[in-house]
Amino acid sequence: MIRVEGLYKSFENKTVLSDINVVFDSGKVNLIIGKSGSGKTVLLKSLIGLHSIDTGHIFYGTRDISLMSARQVKAIREEIGVVFQGGALFDSLSVLENVKFPLNLFSSLSEKEKTERARFCLRRVNLMQDADNLYPAEISGGMKKRVAIARAIVLQPKFLFCDEPNSGLDPLTSIVIDNLIEEITHEYDMTTIVNTHDMNSVFEIGEKIVFIHEGRKEWEGTKEEIAHTENKNLNDFIFSSKLYKKIKASL
Amino acid sequence: MKFLNRFGSYLLFIRRAFSRPEKGQVYVRELVAEFEKLGLNSIALVVIISFFIGAVLTLQTAYNMASPLLPRYLIGYLTRETLLLEFSSTIVSLILAGKIGSNIASEIGSMKITEQIEALETMGVNSVSYLVAPKIAASLVINPILYVFSVFIGIIGGLLSGLLSGVVNFEDFIYGLHFSFNPYYVTYSIIKSLFFAFIFTSIPAFYGYNVQGGALEVGKAGTKAVVDSSIAILIANLVLTQIML
């Protein structure tokens, strides 16, 4: 579980996040949704510790990372897996080496054990052995996301963060990635936080949804509740297309 | 003011680059890879340039020594002195600043804009230390070796061009190479090459690491990195020469 209390974040006098209070549940896929520029990426990066916060608290379980030393935050990072928007795979390393990278840094496993663990994670995200020696430039966007997920889970993290995991993917591959994130969240009982503005993801895997509007938390609930929300900004955001308006009408 | 601000950021960046590494083994792998990238991949360029510059130096010296009163061994002497003191340390470093500097700036800059550096940070890796320290360490080892290599190849180029064109005979050229040799010049040039290696790896790395935006900014960072590291090399050359000679 990750708990955020009174979080404020600004860049050069421009307030990006104001008074964010939210709990992200463990064992669930928690979605942060909002328009581009609403502050959801800043929130995600603040949670990971890539942005320092102005005021407020971020609790990983009972540990408040805003009060921790750099060394203590580093220890927490071993419990974190992150899937970046473009995958952020290291270009100079093969698929297998990318997944082994966190193991090289943090585990005391033998070389053979590391390879086995990395291969297990690659198979878990449905990547076959013939992809192991390919380089990021040689694989598709969907495969990159899968490798990124495999790398994120290789250390069996307690917390998984995904920034726009479906961006640039076709609808079918997006569903595959969504389902994969949902499956591994339940399998490893992780606290998963997904930053998205993909409406399919909202209705597919949104066990808990937090809507950010102009740097403030406007709404939170489940995918079942979102269809009946009275929040105007959220309605404007979710049901902006004709298709979703029809879906809402049919509900 | 802007310059001081940037210089301060650069010093902090260098401090981060030399902070304690997370896991030495991973850094050793990176160091080996950098030896190949920065060293082995530069040998061909250094060989070609040094050979031809050595050859041209011999010919130019010969054609500027038309007087029969000047001994021919001076051709070998002046070729050696030019290579030893300036060309193989400073000019080769300037050339490497162009080749290696733009490579480092674009490599790190691309990593920055594709979130690879953020990925390293989220894994608890000091990204500056992981990406920059092995490059600096590798170039500090490689550049003096390239310097010695360049002097050697330049002299061979000079000897061959002198013999083939007939401007100097073998004995005179070899005598000139030995004439009034001061071993301190080698020490001076090797020290210079160490400073230059630090400059042409750390400045491009700094520019690459601080790229913000997209591919256009990566290109701009590469250009700035080459220009600034070249200027820094020229200034360092002047200062070190004043101090050491």
CSV table of C-alpha atoms in Angstrom, one decimal:
chain,number,residue,atom,x,y,z
A,1,MET,CA,0.0,0.0,0.0
A,2,ILE,CA,1.2,3.5,-0.8
A,3,ARG,CA,-0.4,6.5,1.0
A,4,VAL,CA,0.0,10.1,-0.1
A,5,GLU,CA,-0.8,12.9,2.3
A,6,GLY,CA,-0.9,16.6,1.5
A,7,LEU,CA,1.5,16.4,-1.4
A,8,TYR,CA,2.4,19.7,-3.1
A,9,LYS,CA,4.9,20.0,-6.0
A,10,SER,CA,5.8,23.0,-8.0
A,11,PHE,CA,8.4,23.9,-10.7
A,12,GLU,CA,9.8,27.5,-10.6
A,13,ASN,CA,6.7,29.0,-8.9
A,14,LYS,CA,4.3,27.0,-11.0
A,15,THR,CA,2.3,24.7,-8.8
A,16,VAL,CA,1.8,21.4,-10.6
A,17,LEU,CA,0.3,19.3,-7.8
A,18,SER,CA,-1.8,20.6,-4.9
A,19,ASP,CA,-2.9,18.9,-1.8
A,20,ILE,CA,-2.9,15.3,-3.1
A,21,ASN,CA,-4.3,12.8,-0.6
A,22,VAL,CA,-4.8,9.3,-1.8
A,23,VAL,CA,-4.2,5.7,-0.9
A,24,PHE,CA,-3.1,3.2,-3.5
A,25,ASP,CA,-4.2,-0.3,-2.4
A,26,SER,CA,-1.9,-3.3,-2.4
A,27,GLY,CA,-2.8,-6.3,-4.6
A,28,LYS,CA,-4.8,-4.0,-6.9
A,29,VAL,CA,-4.2,-2.1,-10.2
A,30,ASN,CA,-4.5,1.5,-9.3
A,31,LEU,CA,-4.9,3.9,-12.2
A,32,ILE,CA,-4.0,7.6,-12.2
A,33,ILE,CA,-6.0,9.2,-15.0
A,34,GLY,CA,-6.2,12.8,-16.3
A,35,LYS,CA,-5.7,15.0,-19.3
A,36,SER,CA,-2.2,15.7,-20.7
A,37,GLY,CA,-0.6,18.3,-18.5
A,38,SER,CA,-2.8,17.5,-15.5
A,39,GLY,CA,0.1,16.5,-13.4
A,40,LYS,CA,-0.3,12.7,-13.4
A,41,THR,CA,3.3,12.0,-14.6
A,42,VAL,CA,4.7,14.4,-12.0
A,43,LEU,CA,2.7,12.6,-9.4
A,44,LEU,CA,4.0,9.2,-10.5
A,45,LYS,CA,7.6,10.5,-10.6
A,46,SER,CA,7.2,12.0,-7.2
A,47,LEU,CA,5.9,8.7,-5.9
A,48,ILE,CA,9.0,6.9,-7.3
A,49,GLY,CA,11.3,9.6,-5.9
A,50,LEU,CA,12.5,11.0,-9.2
A,51,HIS,CA,11.0,14.4,-8.2
A,52,SER,CA,11.5,15.8,-4.8
A,53,ILE,CA,8.2,17.1,-3.3
A,54,ASP,CA,7.7,20.5,-1.8
A,55,THR,CA,5.5,19.4,1.2
A,56,GLY,CA,3.6,16.3,2.2
A,57,HIS,CA,4.3,12.7,2.9
A,58,ILE,CA,4.5,9.5,0.8
A,59,PHE,CA,4.3,6.3,2.8
A,60,TYR,CA,5.4,3.0,1.4
A,61,GLY,CA,3.5,0.8,3.9
A,62,THR,CA,4.5,2.5,7.1
A,63,ARG,CA,7.7,4.0,5.8
A,64,ASP,CA,7.6,7.7,5.0
A,65,ILE,CA,10.1,8.2,2.1
A,66,SER,CA,9.8,12.0,2.4
A,67,LEU,CA,11.7,11.8,5.7
A,68,MET,CA,14.2,9.2,4.6
A,69,SER,CA,17.9,9.6,3.8
A,70,ALA,CA,19.1,9.0,0.3
A,71,ARG,CA,20.5,5.6,1.4
A,72,GLN,CA,17.1,4.5,2.8
A,73,VAL,CA,15.3,5.7,-0.3
A,74,LYS,CA,17.8,3.6,-2.4
A,75,ALA,CA,16.9,0.5,-0.3
A,76,ILE,CA,13.2,1.1,-1.1
A,77,ARG,CA,14.0,1.4,-4.8
A,78,GLU,CA,15.0,-2.3,-4.7
A,79,GLU,CA,11.3,-3.0,-3.9
A,80,ILE,CA,10.2,-0.9,-6.9
A,81,GLY,CA,9.7,-1.9,-10.5
A,82,VAL,CA,9.1,0.8,-13.1
A,83,VAL,CA,7.8,0.5,-16.7
A,84,PHE,CA,8.5,3.7,-18.5
A,85,GLN,CA,6.4,5.1,-21.4
A,86,GLY,CA,8.8,4.1,-24.1
A,87,GLY,CA,10.1,1.1,-22.3
A,88,ALA,CA,13.5,2.8,-21.5
A,89,LEU,CA,15.4,-0.4,-22.4
A,90,PHE,CA,19.1,0.1,-22.5
A,91,ASP,CA,20.0,0.2,-26.2
A,92,SER,CA,23.5,-1.3,-25.8
A,93,LEU,CA,22.1,-4.4,-24.0
A,94,SER,CA,20.2,-7.4,-25.5
A,95,VAL,CA,16.7,-8.3,-24.3
A,96,LEU,CA,18.1,-10.9,-21.9
A,97,GLU,CA,20.8,-8.5,-20.6
A,98,ASN,CA,18.3,-5.8,-20.0
A,99,VAL,CA,16.2,-8.1,-17.8
A,100,LYS,CA,19.3,-9.3,-16.0
A,101,PHE,CA,20.5,-5.8,-15.3
A,102,PRO,CA,18.8,-5.3,-11.9
A,103,LEU,CA,19.9,-8.7,-10.9
A,104,ASN,CA,23.5,-7.8,-11.6
A,105,LEU,CA,23.2,-4.8,-9.4
A,106,PHE,CA,21.2,-6.2,-6.5
A,107,SER,CA,21.3,-9.9,-6.3
A,108,SER,CA,24.0,-12.3,-5.2
A,109,LEU,CA,22.8,-15.1,-7.5
A,110,SER,CA,25.3,-16.9,-9.7
A,111,GLU,CA,25.5,-16.0,-13.4
A,112,LYS,CA,23.5,-19.2,-14.3
A,113,GLU,CA,20.8,-18.4,-11.7
A,114,LYS,CA,20.5,-14.8,-13.0
A,115,THR,CA,20.0,-16.0,-16.5
A,116,GLU,CA,17.4,-18.5,-15.4
A,117,ARG,CA,15.5,-15.9,-13.4
A,118,ALA,CA,15.6,-13.4,-16.3
A,119,ARG,CA,14.5,-16.1,-18.8
A,120,PHE,CA,11.6,-17.0,-16.4
A,121,CYS,CA,10.4,-13.4,-16.4
A,122,LEU,CA,10.7,-13.2,-20.1
A,123,ARG,CA,8.6,-16.3,-20.6
A,124,ARG,CA,6.1,-14.9,-18.0
A,125,VAL,CA,5.5,-12.0,-20.3
A,126,ASN,CA,5.1,-14.4,-23.2
A,127,LEU,CA,8.4,-13.7,-24.9
A,128,MET,CA,10.0,-16.7,-26.4
A,129,GLN,CA,13.7,-17.6,-26.3
A,130,ASP,CA,14.4,-16.4,-29.8
A,131,ALA,CA,14.0,-12.8,-28.5
A,132,ASP,CA,16.6,-13.2,-25.8
A,133,ASN,CA,19.5,-12.1,-28.0
A,134,LEU,CA,17.8,-9.3,-29.9
A,135,TYR,CA,18.5,-5.7,-29.1
A,136,PRO,CA,15.8,-3.1,-28.3
A,137,ALA,CA,16.2,-1.5,-31.8
A,138,GLU,CA,15.2,-4.9,-33.3
A,139,ILE,CA,11.9,-5.5,-31.5
A,140,SER,CA,8.4,-4.0,-31.8
A,141,GLY,CA,6.8,-1.5,-29.4
A,142,GLY,CA,4.7,-4.2,-27.8
A,143,MET,CA,7.7,-6.4,-27.3
A,144,LYS,CA,9.6,-3.5,-25.7
A,145,LYS,CA,6.8,-3.0,-23.2
A,146,ARG,CA,6.9,-6.7,-22.4
A,147,VAL,CA,10.6,-6.7,-21.9
A,148,ALA,CA,10.2,-3.6,-19.7
A,149,ILE,CA,7.6,-5.4,-17.6
A,150,ALA,CA,9.9,-8.4,-17.3
A,151,ARG,CA,12.8,-6.2,-16.2
A,152,ALA,CA,10.5,-4.4,-13.7
A,153,ILE,CA,9.4,-7.7,-12.0
A,154,VAL,CA,12.7,-9.5,-12.1
A,155,LEU,CA,13.5,-8.6,-8.5
A,156,GLN,CA,10.0,-9.5,-7.4
A,157,PRO,CA,9.1,-5.9,-6.4
A,158,LYS,CA,6.3,-5.0,-4.0
A,159,PHE,CA,5.5,-1.9,-5.9
A,160,LEU,CA,5.0,-1.6,-9.7
A,161,PHE,CA,4.7,1.7,-11.5
A,162,CYS,CA,3.7,1.9,-15.2
A,163,ASP,CA,3.8,5.2,-17.1
A,164,GLU,CA,1.5,5.1,-20.0
A,165,PRO,CA,2.1,1.5,-20.8
A,166,ASN,CA,-0.2,1.5,-23.8
A,167,SER,CA,1.0,4.6,-25.5
A,168,GLY,CA,1.9,3.9,-29.1
A,169,LEU,CA,0.4,0.4,-29.1
A,170,ASP,CA,-2.4,-0.9,-31.2
A,171,PRO,CA,-5.7,-1.7,-29.4
A,172,LEU,CA,-5.1,-5.5,-29.4
A,173,THR,CA,-1.6,-5.2,-28.0
A,174,SER,CA,-2.8,-2.7,-25.4
A,175,ILE,CA,-5.3,-5.2,-24.1
A,176,VAL,CA,-2.6,-7.9,-23.9
A,177,ILE,CA,-0.3,-5.5,-21.9
A,178,ASP,CA,-3.2,-4.4,-19.7
A,179,ASN,CA,-4.1,-8.0,-18.9
A,180,LEU,CA,-0.5,-8.8,-18.3
A,181,ILE,CA,-0.2,-6.0,-15.7
A,182,GLU,CA,-3.4,-7.1,-14.0
A,183,GLU,CA,-2.3,-10.8,-13.9
A,184,ILE,CA,1.2,-10.1,-12.4
A,185,THR,CA,-0.3,-7.6,-9.9
A,186,HIS,CA,-2.5,-10.3,-8.5
A,187,GLU,CA,0.1,-13.1,-8.9
A,188,TYR,CA,2.8,-11.2,-6.9
A,189,ASP,CA,0.3,-9.2,-4.7
A,190,MET,CA,1.9,-6.0,-5.7
A,191,THR,CA,0.8,-2.4,-5.3
A,192,THR,CA,0.5,-1.4,-9.0
A,193,ILE,CA,0.1,2.2,-10.1
A,194,VAL,CA,-0.6,2.8,-13.7
A,195,ASN,CA,-0.6,6.3,-15.2
A,196,THR,CA,-2.9,6.3,-18.3
A,197,HIS,CA,-5.4,8.2,-20.4
A,198,ASP,CA,-6.4,5.0,-22.2
A,199,MET,CA,-10.1,4.5,-21.7
A,200,ASN,CA,-9.9,0.8,-22.5
A,201,SER,CA,-7.5,0.4,-19.6
A,202,VAL,CA,-9.8,2.3,-17.3
A,203,PHE,CA,-12.7,-0.1,-18.0
A,204,GLU,CA,-10.6,-3.2,-18.2
A,205,ILE,CA,-8.2,-3.1,-15.3
A,206,GLY,CA,-9.2,-0.1,-13.2
A,207,GLU,CA,-9.7,-1.6,-9.8
A,208,LYS,CA,-9.1,1.7,-8.2
A,209,ILE,CA,-9.1,4.9,-10.2
A,210,VAL,CA,-7.8,8.4,-9.2
A,211,PHE,CA,-8.7,11.3,-11.5
A,212,ILE,CA,-6.3,14.3,-11.5
A,213,HIS,CA,-7.5,17.6,-12.9
A,214,GLU,CA,-5.3,20.7,-13.0
A,215,GLY,CA,-3.0,19.3,-10.3
A,216,ARG,CA,-5.7,18.3,-7.9
A,217,LYS,CA,-7.4,15.0,-7.1
A,218,GLU,CA,-10.9,15.5,-8.3
A,219,TRP,CA,-12.3,12.0,-7.9
A,220,GLU,CA,-11.5,8.4,-6.9
A,221,GLY,CA,-13.4,5.2,-7.2
A,222,THR,CA,-13.7,2.0,-9.2
A,223,LYS,CA,-14.3,1.2,-12.9
A,224,GLU,CA,-17.9,0.3,-12.0
A,225,GLU,CA,-18.4,3.7,-10.2
A,226,ILE,CA,-16.8,5.8,-13.0
A,227,ALA,CA,-19.7,5.1,-15.4
A,228,HIS,CA,-22.2,6.7,-13.1
A,229,THR,CA,-20.1,9.6,-11.8
A,230,GLU,CA,-21.6,13.1,-11.6
A,231,ASN,CA,-18.2,14.8,-11.7
A,232,LYS,CA,-18.3,17.2,-14.7
A,233,ASN,CA,-14.6,17.3,-15.3
A,234,LEU,CA,-14.3,13.5,-15.2
A,235,ASN,CA,-17.4,13.1,-17.4
A,236,ASP,CA,-15.9,15.5,-19.9
A,237,PHE,CA,-12.6,13.6,-19.8
A,238,ILE,CA,-14.0,10.1,-20.1
A,239,PHE,CA,-17.0,10.5,-22.2
A,240,SER,CA,-15.6,13.1,-24.6
A,241,SER,CA,-15.9,10.9,-27.7
A,242,LYS,CA,-19.1,10.0,-29.4
A,243,LEU,CA,-18.5,6.3,-28.9
A,244,TYR,CA,-18.1,6.6,-25.1
A,245,LYS,CA,-21.1,8.9,-24.9
A,246,LYS,CA,-23.1,6.1,-26.6
A,247,ILE,CA,-21.7,3.6,-24.1
A,248,LYS,CA,-22.7,5.8,-21.2
A,249,ALA,CA,-26.2,6.3,-22.6
A,250,SER,CA,-26.5,2.5,-22.9
A,251,LEU,CA,-25.4,2.1,-19.3
B,1,MET,CA,27.1,34.7,-14.6
B,2,LYS,CA,25.6,32.1,-16.8
B,3,PHE,CA,29.1,30.6,-17.4
B,4,LEU,CA,29.8,30.5,-13.6
B,5,ASN,CA,26.5,28.8,-13.1
B,6,ARG,CA,27.2,26.2,-15.7
B,7,PHE,CA,30.8,25.7,-14.4
B,8,GLY,CA,29.4,25.1,-10.9
B,9,SER,CA,26.9,22.5,-12.3
B,10,TYR,CA,29.8,20.9,-14.1
B,11,LEU,CA,31.9,20.6,-10.9
B,12,LEU,CA,28.9,19.1,-9.1
B,13,PHE,CA,28.4,16.7,-12.0
B,14,ILE,CA,32.1,15.6,-11.8
B,15,ARG,CA,31.7,15.1,-8.0
B,16,ARG,CA,28.8,12.8,-8.6
B,17,ALA,CA,30.7,10.9,-11.3
B,18,PHE,CA,33.3,10.0,-8.7
B,19,SER,CA,31.1,9.1,-5.8
B,20,ARG,CA,31.3,5.5,-4.6
B,21,PRO,CA,29.9,3.0,-7.1
B,22,GLU,CA,27.0,0.7,-6.2
B,23,LYS,CA,28.6,-2.6,-7.3
B,24,GLY,CA,32.1,-2.6,-8.6
B,25,GLN,CA,31.6,-5.7,-10.9
B,26,VAL,CA,29.1,-3.9,-13.0
B,27,TYR,CA,31.4,-0.9,-13.4
B,28,VAL,CA,34.3,-3.2,-14.4
B,29,ARG,CA,32.1,-4.5,-17.3
B,30,GLU,CA,31.4,-0.9,-18.4
B,31,LEU,CA,35.0,0.0,-18.2
B,32,VAL,CA,36.0,-2.9,-20.5
B,33,ALA,CA,33.3,-1.8,-23.0
B,34,GLU,CA,34.6,1.8,-22.9
B,35,PHE,CA,38.1,0.6,-23.6
B,36,GLU,CA,36.8,-0.9,-26.8
B,37,LYS,CA,34.5,2.1,-27.7
B,38,LEU,CA,36.9,4.9,-26.9
B,39,GLY,CA,40.3,3.2,-27.4
B,40,LEU,CA,40.2,0.4,-30.0
B,41,ASN,CA,37.7,2.2,-32.2
B,42,SER,CA,40.0,5.3,-32.3
B,43,ILE,CA,43.2,3.5,-33.2
B,44,ALA,CA,42.6,3.5,-37.0
B,45,LEU,CA,41.8,7.2,-37.0
B,46,VAL,CA,45.0,8.0,-35.0
B,47,VAL,CA,47.1,5.8,-37.2
B,48,ILE,CA,45.9,7.4,-40.4
B,49,ILE,CA,46.1,11.0,-39.2
B,50,SER,CA,49.5,10.5,-37.5
B,51,PHE,CA,51.0,8.7,-40.5
B,52,PHE,CA,50.1,11.4,-43.0
B,53,ILE,CA,50.8,14.4,-40.7
B,54,GLY,CA,54.2,12.8,-39.9
B,55,ALA,CA,54.8,12.4,-43.7
B,56,VAL,CA,53.8,16.0,-44.5
B,57,LEU,CA,55.8,17.4,-41.6
B,58,THR,CA,59.0,15.9,-43.0
B,59,LEU,CA,58.3,17.2,-46.5
B,60,GLN,CA,57.4,20.7,-45.3
B,61,THR,CA,60.4,20.9,-43.0
B,62,ALA,CA,62.6,19.8,-45.9
B,63,TYR,CA,61.3,22.3,-48.3
B,64,ASN,CA,61.7,25.1,-45.8
B,65,MET,CA,65.4,24.1,-45.3
B,66,ALA,CA,66.7,25.0,-48.7
B,67,SER,CA,70.0,26.4,-47.3
B,68,PRO,CA,72.9,23.9,-47.6
B,69,LEU,CA,74.2,25.3,-44.3
B,70,LEU,CA,71.4,23.6,-42.4
B,71,PRO,CA,72.1,20.0,-41.7
B,72,ARG,CA,69.6,17.5,-43.1
B,73,TYR,CA,69.3,15.7,-39.7
B,74,LEU,CA,67.2,18.7,-38.6
B,75,ILE,CA,64.4,17.3,-40.7
B,76,GLY,CA,64.1,14.2,-38.4
B,77,TYR,CA,64.7,16.4,-35.3
B,78,LEU,CA,61.9,18.9,-36.1
B,79,THR,CA,59.5,16.1,-37.1
B,80,ARG,CA,60.1,14.4,-33.8
B,81,GLU,CA,59.8,17.7,-31.8
B,82,THR,CA,56.5,18.7,-33.5
B,83,LEU,CA,55.0,15.2,-33.0
B,84,LEU,CA,56.2,14.8,-29.5
B,85,LEU,CA,55.4,18.3,-28.1
B,86,GLU,CA,52.2,19.3,-29.9
B,87,PHE,CA,50.7,17.1,-32.6
B,88,SER,CA,50.4,13.8,-30.8
B,89,SER,CA,49.1,15.2,-27.6
B,90,THR,CA,47.1,18.3,-28.5
B,91,ILE,CA,46.0,17.9,-32.1
B,92,VAL,CA,45.2,14.2,-31.7
B,93,SER,CA,43.2,15.1,-28.5
B,94,LEU,CA,41.3,17.8,-30.5
B,95,ILE,CA,40.5,15.3,-33.2
B,96,LEU,CA,39.3,12.8,-30.5
B,97,ALA,CA,37.3,15.6,-28.9
B,98,GLY,CA,35.4,15.7,-32.2
B,99,LYS,CA,35.0,11.9,-32.6
B,100,ILE,CA,34.6,10.7,-29.0
B,101,GLY,CA,33.0,14.0,-27.7
B,102,SER,CA,30.1,14.0,-30.1
B,103,ASN,CA,29.7,10.2,-29.6
B,104,ILE,CA,29.5,10.6,-25.8
B,105,ALA,CA,27.2,13.6,-25.8
B,106,SER,CA,24.7,11.9,-28.3
B,107,GLU,CA,24.9,8.6,-26.5
B,108,ILE,CA,24.1,10.0,-23.0
B,109,GLY,CA,21.7,12.6,-24.5
B,110,SER,CA,19.7,9.9,-26.3
B,111,MET,CA,19.6,7.9,-23.0
B,112,LYS,CA,18.3,11.0,-21.3
B,113,ILE,CA,15.4,11.7,-23.7
B,114,THR,CA,14.4,8.1,-23.9
B,115,GLU,CA,14.1,7.8,-20.0
B,116,GLN,CA,17.0,5.3,-19.8
B,117,ILE,CA,18.7,7.5,-17.2
B,118,GLU,CA,15.5,7.8,-15.2
B,119,ALA,CA,15.3,4.0,-15.4
B,120,LEU,CA,18.8,3.7,-13.9
B,121,GLU,CA,17.9,6.1,-11.1
B,122,THR,CA,14.8,4.2,-10.2
B,123,MET,CA,16.9,1.1,-9.9
B,124,GLY,CA,18.9,2.9,-7.3
B,125,VAL,CA,21.9,3.4,-9.6
B,126,ASN,CA,23.9,6.6,-9.5
B,127,SER,CA,23.5,7.3,-13.2
B,128,VAL,CA,26.2,9.9,-13.4
B,129,SER,CA,28.8,7.6,-11.8
B,130,TYR,CA,27.6,4.6,-13.8
B,131,LEU,CA,27.6,6.3,-17.2
B,132,VAL,CA,30.5,8.8,-16.9
B,133,ALA,CA,33.2,7.4,-14.5
B,134,PRO,CA,34.0,4.4,-16.8
B,135,LYS,CA,34.3,6.7,-19.8
B,136,ILE,CA,36.7,9.1,-18.0
B,137,ALA,CA,38.7,6.2,-16.5
B,138,ALA,CA,39.0,4.5,-19.9
B,139,SER,CA,40.1,7.6,-21.7
B,140,LEU,CA,42.7,8.4,-19.0
B,141,VAL,CA,44.3,5.1,-19.7
B,142,ILE,CA,43.8,5.1,-23.5
B,143,ASN,CA,44.8,8.6,-24.4
B,144,PRO,CA,48.5,8.4,-23.2
B,145,ILE,CA,48.7,5.1,-25.1
B,146,LEU,CA,47.3,6.7,-28.2
B,147,TYR,CA,49.8,9.5,-27.7
B,148,VAL,CA,52.7,7.2,-27.8
B,149,PHE,CA,51.2,5.3,-30.7
B,150,SER,CA,50.7,8.5,-32.6
B,151,VAL,CA,54.3,9.7,-32.1
B,152,PHE,CA,55.6,6.3,-33.3
B,153,ILE,CA,53.4,6.1,-36.4
B,154,GLY,CA,54.0,9.8,-37.2
B,155,ILE,CA,57.8,9.2,-37.2
B,156,ILE,CA,57.3,6.1,-39.4
B,157,GLY,CA,55.3,8.3,-41.8
B,158,GLY,CA,57.9,11.0,-41.7
B,159,LEU,CA,60.7,8.5,-42.4
B,160,LEU,CA,59.0,6.9,-45.3
B,161,SER,CA,58.0,10.2,-46.9
B,162,GLY,CA,61.5,11.5,-46.4
B,163,LEU,CA,63.1,8.4,-48.0
B,164,LEU,CA,60.7,8.0,-50.8
B,165,SER,CA,60.9,11.7,-51.8
B,166,GLY,CA,64.7,11.7,-51.3
B,167,VAL,CA,64.7,14.8,-49.1
B,168,VAL,CA,66.6,13.0,-46.4
B,169,ASN,CA,68.5,9.8,-46.0
B,170,PHE,CA,67.9,7.1,-43.4
B,171,GLU,CA,71.0,7.9,-41.3
B,172,ASP,CA,70.3,11.6,-41.1
B,173,PHE,CA,66.7,11.1,-40.2
B,174,ILE,CA,67.6,8.6,-37.4
B,175,TYR,CA,70.4,10.9,-36.1
B,176,GLY,CA,67.9,13.8,-36.1
B,177,LEU,CA,65.4,11.7,-34.0
B,178,HIS,CA,68.1,11.1,-31.4
B,179,PHE,CA,69.5,14.6,-31.6
B,180,SER,CA,69.1,16.7,-28.4
B,181,PHE,CA,66.4,14.4,-27.1
B,182,ASN,CA,64.8,15.6,-23.8
B,183,PRO,CA,62.8,12.8,-22.1
B,184,TYR,CA,60.9,15.4,-20.1
B,185,TYR,CA,59.0,16.4,-23.2
B,186,VAL,CA,57.4,12.9,-23.2
B,187,THR,CA,56.4,13.3,-19.5
B,188,TYR,CA,55.0,16.8,-20.3
B,189,SER,CA,53.0,15.5,-23.2
B,190,ILE,CA,51.7,12.5,-21.4
B,191,ILE,CA,50.5,14.8,-18.6
B,192,LYS,CA,48.8,17.0,-21.1
B,193,SER,CA,47.1,14.0,-22.8
B,194,LEU,CA,45.7,13.0,-19.4
B,195,PHE,CA,44.2,16.5,-18.8
B,196,PHE,CA,42.8,16.5,-22.4
B,197,ALA,CA,41.3,13.0,-22.0
B,198,PHE,CA,39.5,14.2,-18.9
B,199,ILE,CA,38.2,17.2,-20.8
B,200,PHE,CA,37.0,15.5,-23.9
B,201,THR,CA,35.1,12.9,-22.0
B,202,SER,CA,33.7,14.9,-19.0
B,203,ILE,CA,32.4,18.0,-20.9
B,204,PRO,CA,30.5,16.0,-23.6
B,205,ALA,CA,29.1,13.7,-20.8
B,206,PHE,CA,27.9,16.8,-18.9
B,207,TYR,CA,26.2,18.3,-22.0
B,208,GLY,CA,24.6,14.9,-22.9
B,209,TYR,CA,23.4,14.4,-19.4
B,210,ASN,CA,21.7,17.8,-19.2
B,211,VAL,CA,19.8,17.5,-22.5
B,212,GLN,CA,16.2,18.4,-22.3
B,213,GLY,CA,13.8,18.0,-25.1
B,214,GLY,CA,14.2,15.8,-28.2
B,215,ALA,CA,16.5,14.7,-30.9
B,216,LEU,CA,17.2,18.3,-32.0
B,217,GLU,CA,18.5,19.1,-28.5
B,218,VAL,CA,20.7,16.0,-28.6
B,219,GLY,CA,22.3,17.3,-31.8
B,220,LYS,CA,22.8,20.7,-30.3
B,221,ALA,CA,24.4,19.2,-27.2
B,222,GLY,CA,26.8,17.2,-29.4
B,223,THR,CA,27.9,20.4,-31.2
B,224,LYS,CA,28.3,22.4,-28.0
B,225,ALA,CA,30.2,19.6,-26.4
B,226,VAL,CA,32.7,19.4,-29.2
B,227,VAL,CA,33.1,23.2,-29.4
B,228,ASP,CA,33.5,23.7,-25.6
B,229,SER,CA,35.8,20.7,-25.1
B,230,SER,CA,38.0,21.9,-28.0
B,231,ILE,CA,38.3,25.4,-26.4
B,232,ALA,CA,38.9,23.9,-23.0
B,233,ILE,CA,41.7,21.7,-24.5
B,234,LEU,CA,43.4,24.8,-26.1
B,235,ILE,CA,43.2,26.8,-22.9
B,236,ALA,CA,44.5,23.8,-20.8
B,237,ASN,CA,47.3,23.4,-23.4
B,238,LEU,CA,48.4,27.0,-22.9
B,239,VAL,CA,48.2,26.9,-19.1
B,240,LEU,CA,50.0,23.5,-18.8
B,241,THR,CA,52.7,24.6,-21.2
B,242,GLN,CA,53.3,27.8,-19.2
B,243,ILE,CA,53.5,25.8,-16.0
B,244,MET,CA,55.5,22.8,-17.2
B,245,LEU,CA,58.0,24.2,-19.7
